[in-house]
XYZ file of C-alpha atoms in Angstrom:
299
model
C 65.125 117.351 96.208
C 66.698 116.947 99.574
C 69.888 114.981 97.416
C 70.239 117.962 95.559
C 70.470 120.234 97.862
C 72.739 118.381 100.154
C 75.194 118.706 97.172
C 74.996 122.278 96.920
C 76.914 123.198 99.998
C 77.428 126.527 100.832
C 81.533 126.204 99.590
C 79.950 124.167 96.343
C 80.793 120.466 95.242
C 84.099 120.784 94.517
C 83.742 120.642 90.588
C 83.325 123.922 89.476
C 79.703 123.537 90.265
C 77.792 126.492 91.332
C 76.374 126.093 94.987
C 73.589 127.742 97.067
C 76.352 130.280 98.603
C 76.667 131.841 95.288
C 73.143 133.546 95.065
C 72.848 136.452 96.329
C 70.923 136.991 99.497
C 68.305 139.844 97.730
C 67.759 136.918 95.174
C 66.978 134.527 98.293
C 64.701 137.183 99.791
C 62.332 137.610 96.745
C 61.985 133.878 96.724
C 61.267 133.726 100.527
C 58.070 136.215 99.728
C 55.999 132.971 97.949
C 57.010 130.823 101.066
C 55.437 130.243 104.063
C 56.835 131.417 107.218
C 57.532 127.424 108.259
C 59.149 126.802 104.553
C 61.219 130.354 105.455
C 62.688 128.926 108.610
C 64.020 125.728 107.325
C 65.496 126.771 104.665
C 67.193 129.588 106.598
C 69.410 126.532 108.111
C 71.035 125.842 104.759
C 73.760 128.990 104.494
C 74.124 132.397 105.486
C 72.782 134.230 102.538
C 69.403 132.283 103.364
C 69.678 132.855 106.899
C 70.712 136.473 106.348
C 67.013 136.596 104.019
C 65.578 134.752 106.853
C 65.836 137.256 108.795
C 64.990 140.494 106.525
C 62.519 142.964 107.784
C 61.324 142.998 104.285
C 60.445 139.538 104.351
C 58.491 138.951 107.440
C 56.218 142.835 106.502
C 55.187 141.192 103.936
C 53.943 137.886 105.755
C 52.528 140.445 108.878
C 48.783 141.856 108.310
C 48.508 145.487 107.296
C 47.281 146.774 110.868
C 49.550 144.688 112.484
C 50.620 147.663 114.649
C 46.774 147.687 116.059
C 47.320 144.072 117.287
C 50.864 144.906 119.675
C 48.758 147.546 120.856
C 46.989 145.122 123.001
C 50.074 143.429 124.347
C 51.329 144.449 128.133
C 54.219 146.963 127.498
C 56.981 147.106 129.904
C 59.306 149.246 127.993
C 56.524 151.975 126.175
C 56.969 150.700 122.651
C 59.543 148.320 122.742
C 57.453 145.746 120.963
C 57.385 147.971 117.915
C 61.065 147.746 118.247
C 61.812 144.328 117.874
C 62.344 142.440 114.162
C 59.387 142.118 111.778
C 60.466 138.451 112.453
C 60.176 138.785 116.334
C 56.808 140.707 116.114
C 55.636 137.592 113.733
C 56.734 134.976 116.290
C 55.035 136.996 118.953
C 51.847 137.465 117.074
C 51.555 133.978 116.023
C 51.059 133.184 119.461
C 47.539 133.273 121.175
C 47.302 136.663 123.432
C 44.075 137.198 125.473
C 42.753 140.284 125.938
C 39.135 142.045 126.884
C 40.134 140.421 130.691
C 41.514 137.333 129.307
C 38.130 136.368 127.733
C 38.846 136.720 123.914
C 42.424 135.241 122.378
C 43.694 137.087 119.004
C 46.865 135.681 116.935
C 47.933 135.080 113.516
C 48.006 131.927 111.627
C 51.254 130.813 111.163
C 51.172 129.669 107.521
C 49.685 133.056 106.269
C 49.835 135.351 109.027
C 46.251 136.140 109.027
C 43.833 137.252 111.593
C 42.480 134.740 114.178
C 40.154 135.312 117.075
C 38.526 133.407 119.259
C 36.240 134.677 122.180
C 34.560 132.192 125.278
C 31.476 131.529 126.539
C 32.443 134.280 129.571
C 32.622 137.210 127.193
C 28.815 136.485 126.365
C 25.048 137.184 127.502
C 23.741 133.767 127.931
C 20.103 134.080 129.252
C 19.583 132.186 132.800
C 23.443 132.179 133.215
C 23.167 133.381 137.189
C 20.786 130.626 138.287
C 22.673 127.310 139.014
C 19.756 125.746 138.346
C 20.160 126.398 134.585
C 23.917 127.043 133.886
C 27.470 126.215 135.703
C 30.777 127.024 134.842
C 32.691 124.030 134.172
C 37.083 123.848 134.493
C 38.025 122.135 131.505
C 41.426 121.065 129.520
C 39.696 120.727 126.417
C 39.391 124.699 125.608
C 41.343 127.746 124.608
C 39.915 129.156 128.023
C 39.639 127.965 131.655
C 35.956 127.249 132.185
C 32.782 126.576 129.829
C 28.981 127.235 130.443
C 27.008 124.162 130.570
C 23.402 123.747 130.564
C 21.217 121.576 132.885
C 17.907 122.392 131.515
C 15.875 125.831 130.264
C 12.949 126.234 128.496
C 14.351 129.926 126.631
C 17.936 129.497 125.385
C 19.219 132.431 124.153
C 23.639 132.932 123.921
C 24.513 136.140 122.471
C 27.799 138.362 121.661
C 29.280 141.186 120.292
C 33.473 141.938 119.509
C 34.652 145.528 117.677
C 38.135 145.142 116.139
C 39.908 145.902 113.488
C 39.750 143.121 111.695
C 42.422 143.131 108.822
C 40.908 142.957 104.621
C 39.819 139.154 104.342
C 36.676 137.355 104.127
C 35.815 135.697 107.828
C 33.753 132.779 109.343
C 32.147 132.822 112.282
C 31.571 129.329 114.424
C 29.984 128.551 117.674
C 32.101 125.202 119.322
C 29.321 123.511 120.662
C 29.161 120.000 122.556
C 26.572 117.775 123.719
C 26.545 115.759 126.790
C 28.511 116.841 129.967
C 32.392 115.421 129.744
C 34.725 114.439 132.273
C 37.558 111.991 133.669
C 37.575 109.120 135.096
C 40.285 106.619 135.847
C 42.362 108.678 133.369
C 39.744 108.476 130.103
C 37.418 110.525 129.025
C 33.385 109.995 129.662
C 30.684 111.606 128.953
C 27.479 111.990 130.608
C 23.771 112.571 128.758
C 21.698 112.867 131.650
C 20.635 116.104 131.027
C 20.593 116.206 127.168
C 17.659 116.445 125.732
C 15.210 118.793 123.509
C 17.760 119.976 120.708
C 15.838 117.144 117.930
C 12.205 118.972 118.300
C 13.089 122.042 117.358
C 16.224 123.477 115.258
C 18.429 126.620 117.202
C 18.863 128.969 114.830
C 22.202 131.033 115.033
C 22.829 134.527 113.650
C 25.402 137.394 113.398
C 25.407 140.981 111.932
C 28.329 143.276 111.549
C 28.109 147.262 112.128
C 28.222 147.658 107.817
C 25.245 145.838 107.012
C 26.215 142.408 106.736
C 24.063 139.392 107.865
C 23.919 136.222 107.767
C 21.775 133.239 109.700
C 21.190 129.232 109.858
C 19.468 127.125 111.988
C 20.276 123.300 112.656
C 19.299 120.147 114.638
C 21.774 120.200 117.303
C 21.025 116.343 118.319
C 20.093 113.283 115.858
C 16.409 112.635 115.400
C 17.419 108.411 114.551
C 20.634 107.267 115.906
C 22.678 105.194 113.153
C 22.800 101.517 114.665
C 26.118 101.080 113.628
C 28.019 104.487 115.204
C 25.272 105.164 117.708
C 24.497 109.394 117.552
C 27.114 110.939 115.532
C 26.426 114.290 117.303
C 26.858 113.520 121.135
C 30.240 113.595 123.368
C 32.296 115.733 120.974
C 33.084 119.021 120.489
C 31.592 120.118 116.656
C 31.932 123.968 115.149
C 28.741 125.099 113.857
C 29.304 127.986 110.590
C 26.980 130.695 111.079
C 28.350 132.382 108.322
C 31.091 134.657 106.669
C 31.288 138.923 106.750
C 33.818 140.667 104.511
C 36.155 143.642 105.884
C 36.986 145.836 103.328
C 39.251 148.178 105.861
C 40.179 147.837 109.264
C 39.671 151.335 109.770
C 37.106 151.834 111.145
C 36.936 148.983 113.327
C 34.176 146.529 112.817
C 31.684 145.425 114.974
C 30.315 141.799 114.833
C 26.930 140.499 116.929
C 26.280 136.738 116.885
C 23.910 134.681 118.661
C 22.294 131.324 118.740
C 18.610 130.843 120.419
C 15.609 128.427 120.772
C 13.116 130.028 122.419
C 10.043 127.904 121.733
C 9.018 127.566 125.507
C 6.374 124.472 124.919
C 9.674 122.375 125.435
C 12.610 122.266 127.567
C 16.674 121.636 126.809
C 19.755 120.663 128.108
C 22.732 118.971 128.720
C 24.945 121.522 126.281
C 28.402 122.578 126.947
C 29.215 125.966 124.947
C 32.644 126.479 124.593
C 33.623 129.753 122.977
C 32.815 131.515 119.203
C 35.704 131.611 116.621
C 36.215 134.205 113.821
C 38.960 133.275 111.014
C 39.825 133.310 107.665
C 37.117 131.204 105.688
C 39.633 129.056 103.553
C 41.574 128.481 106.740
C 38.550 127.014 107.882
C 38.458 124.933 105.098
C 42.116 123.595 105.273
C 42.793 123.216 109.104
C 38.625 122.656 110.487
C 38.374 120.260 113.501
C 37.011 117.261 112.580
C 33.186 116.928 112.873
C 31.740 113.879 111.774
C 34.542 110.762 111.383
């Protein structure tokens, strides 16, 4: 493939041979609607008719979300609306980039293979029960999050973390996760260790995690959030990673209205204690997406 095209220059081979200059850029654009935005941008480096496609408004609509407009609305403006000014290109570049909102504590952008809807929304944006007593909870800096700090847990006896996020979501089916890691983390001489001290309690009884969205939708699970028997080979399988947790997929239909999402995850069988949990933030995307780019939970 990449032979042939090197031979079809833009001024042709020389023999009479027809060469990629000679389509016509309209032809070039209905192609570039099947391509990904990635696939789009390298073969706009070929010749001008496929940069000049490259660059059609026509061609990056169709990769933006229909409500696209409801997602520049909650950039910072410092010329009214110039964002709704720029390229359907620009706006896609822009989009595909994480921007926080709700005080920096939830992150929206757009995948850049499809241009669908991400979200993802920290531990700070949450109730967490206990979360003012340093006894119980701390805030923890970290480098290994979307956000600046996480909520980790020393020890409770009623764990309860719940949320709530209204947007307008665009038409797809969603999944939500909670990113979840046991044991406390940090570094040391460079490398990363972790620390189980306080971990303890999530192999007696299973936390069960929930969500509901404002149309009727509901959906619930409940799992072991530590390993009953460690494997003697790979010790526990669970401990000193980060690991997404599915509580389960809603469908939006419309973005308008805007739908409202609650989630929550609890264990609040007080005849034992936990801890030792880092809680990083909830995610909400595309279920395939999910599927294709997951992090990796069990190696």
């Amino acid at each position: 493939m990449g032979a042939s095209l090197s031979l079809l220059t833009e001024h042709g081979s020389g023999n009479g041979c027809p060469s990629l200059g000679d389509i016509p850029e309209s032809c070039v654009a209905c192609v570039f609607l099947y391509l990904t935005p990635p696939e789009i941008c390298n073969l706009a480096r070929l010749n001008r008719a496929f940069r000049g496609a490259a660059s059609s408004d026509a061609v990056w609509e169709a990769k933006l979300p229909s409500n696209y407009h409801n997602l520049l609305d909650l950039l910072p403006r410092t010329d009214g609306d110039a964002h709704h000014k720029l390229s359907k290109k620009a706006i896609f570049a822009i989009l595909s980039r994480p921007h926080p909102f709700d005080d920096g504590n939830k992150e929206v952008w757009l995948d850049r293979f499809t241009g669908r809807v991400c979200m993802s929304i920290s531990a700070k944006a949450m109730s967490i029960t206990g979360i003012e007593d340093r006894r119980y909870w701390n805030w923890v800096p970290t480098e290994e999050s979307r956000f600046p700090v996480i909520a980790y847990l020393q020890q409770i006896w009623w764990f309860e973390v719940a949320g709530v996020v209204k947007f307008p979501f665009n038409p797809d089916v969603y999944t939500l996760s909670f990113r979840i890691h046991l044991g406390k983390f940090s570094k040391r001489l460079g490398r990363r260790v972790c620390n189980f001290e306080h971990t303890h309690g999530w192999d007696i009884k299973p936390v069960r995690f929930e969500l509901s969205t404002s149309d009727g939708q509901q959906a619930s699970t409940e799992c072991f959030l530590d390993d009953i028997e460690q494997d003697g080979a790979n010790g526990n399988q669970k401990r000193g990673r980060w690991i997404d947790y599915k509580v389960g997929e809603f469908i939006v239909s419309e973005s308008d209205p805007e739908t409202e999402v609650r989630f929550s995850m609890k264990q609040i069988d007080c005849t034992h204690s936990k801890g030792g949990l880092c809680i990083d933030s909830v995610s909400i995307i595309p279920s395939d997406l999910r599927v294709c780019r997951r992090r990796v939970f069990l190696k």
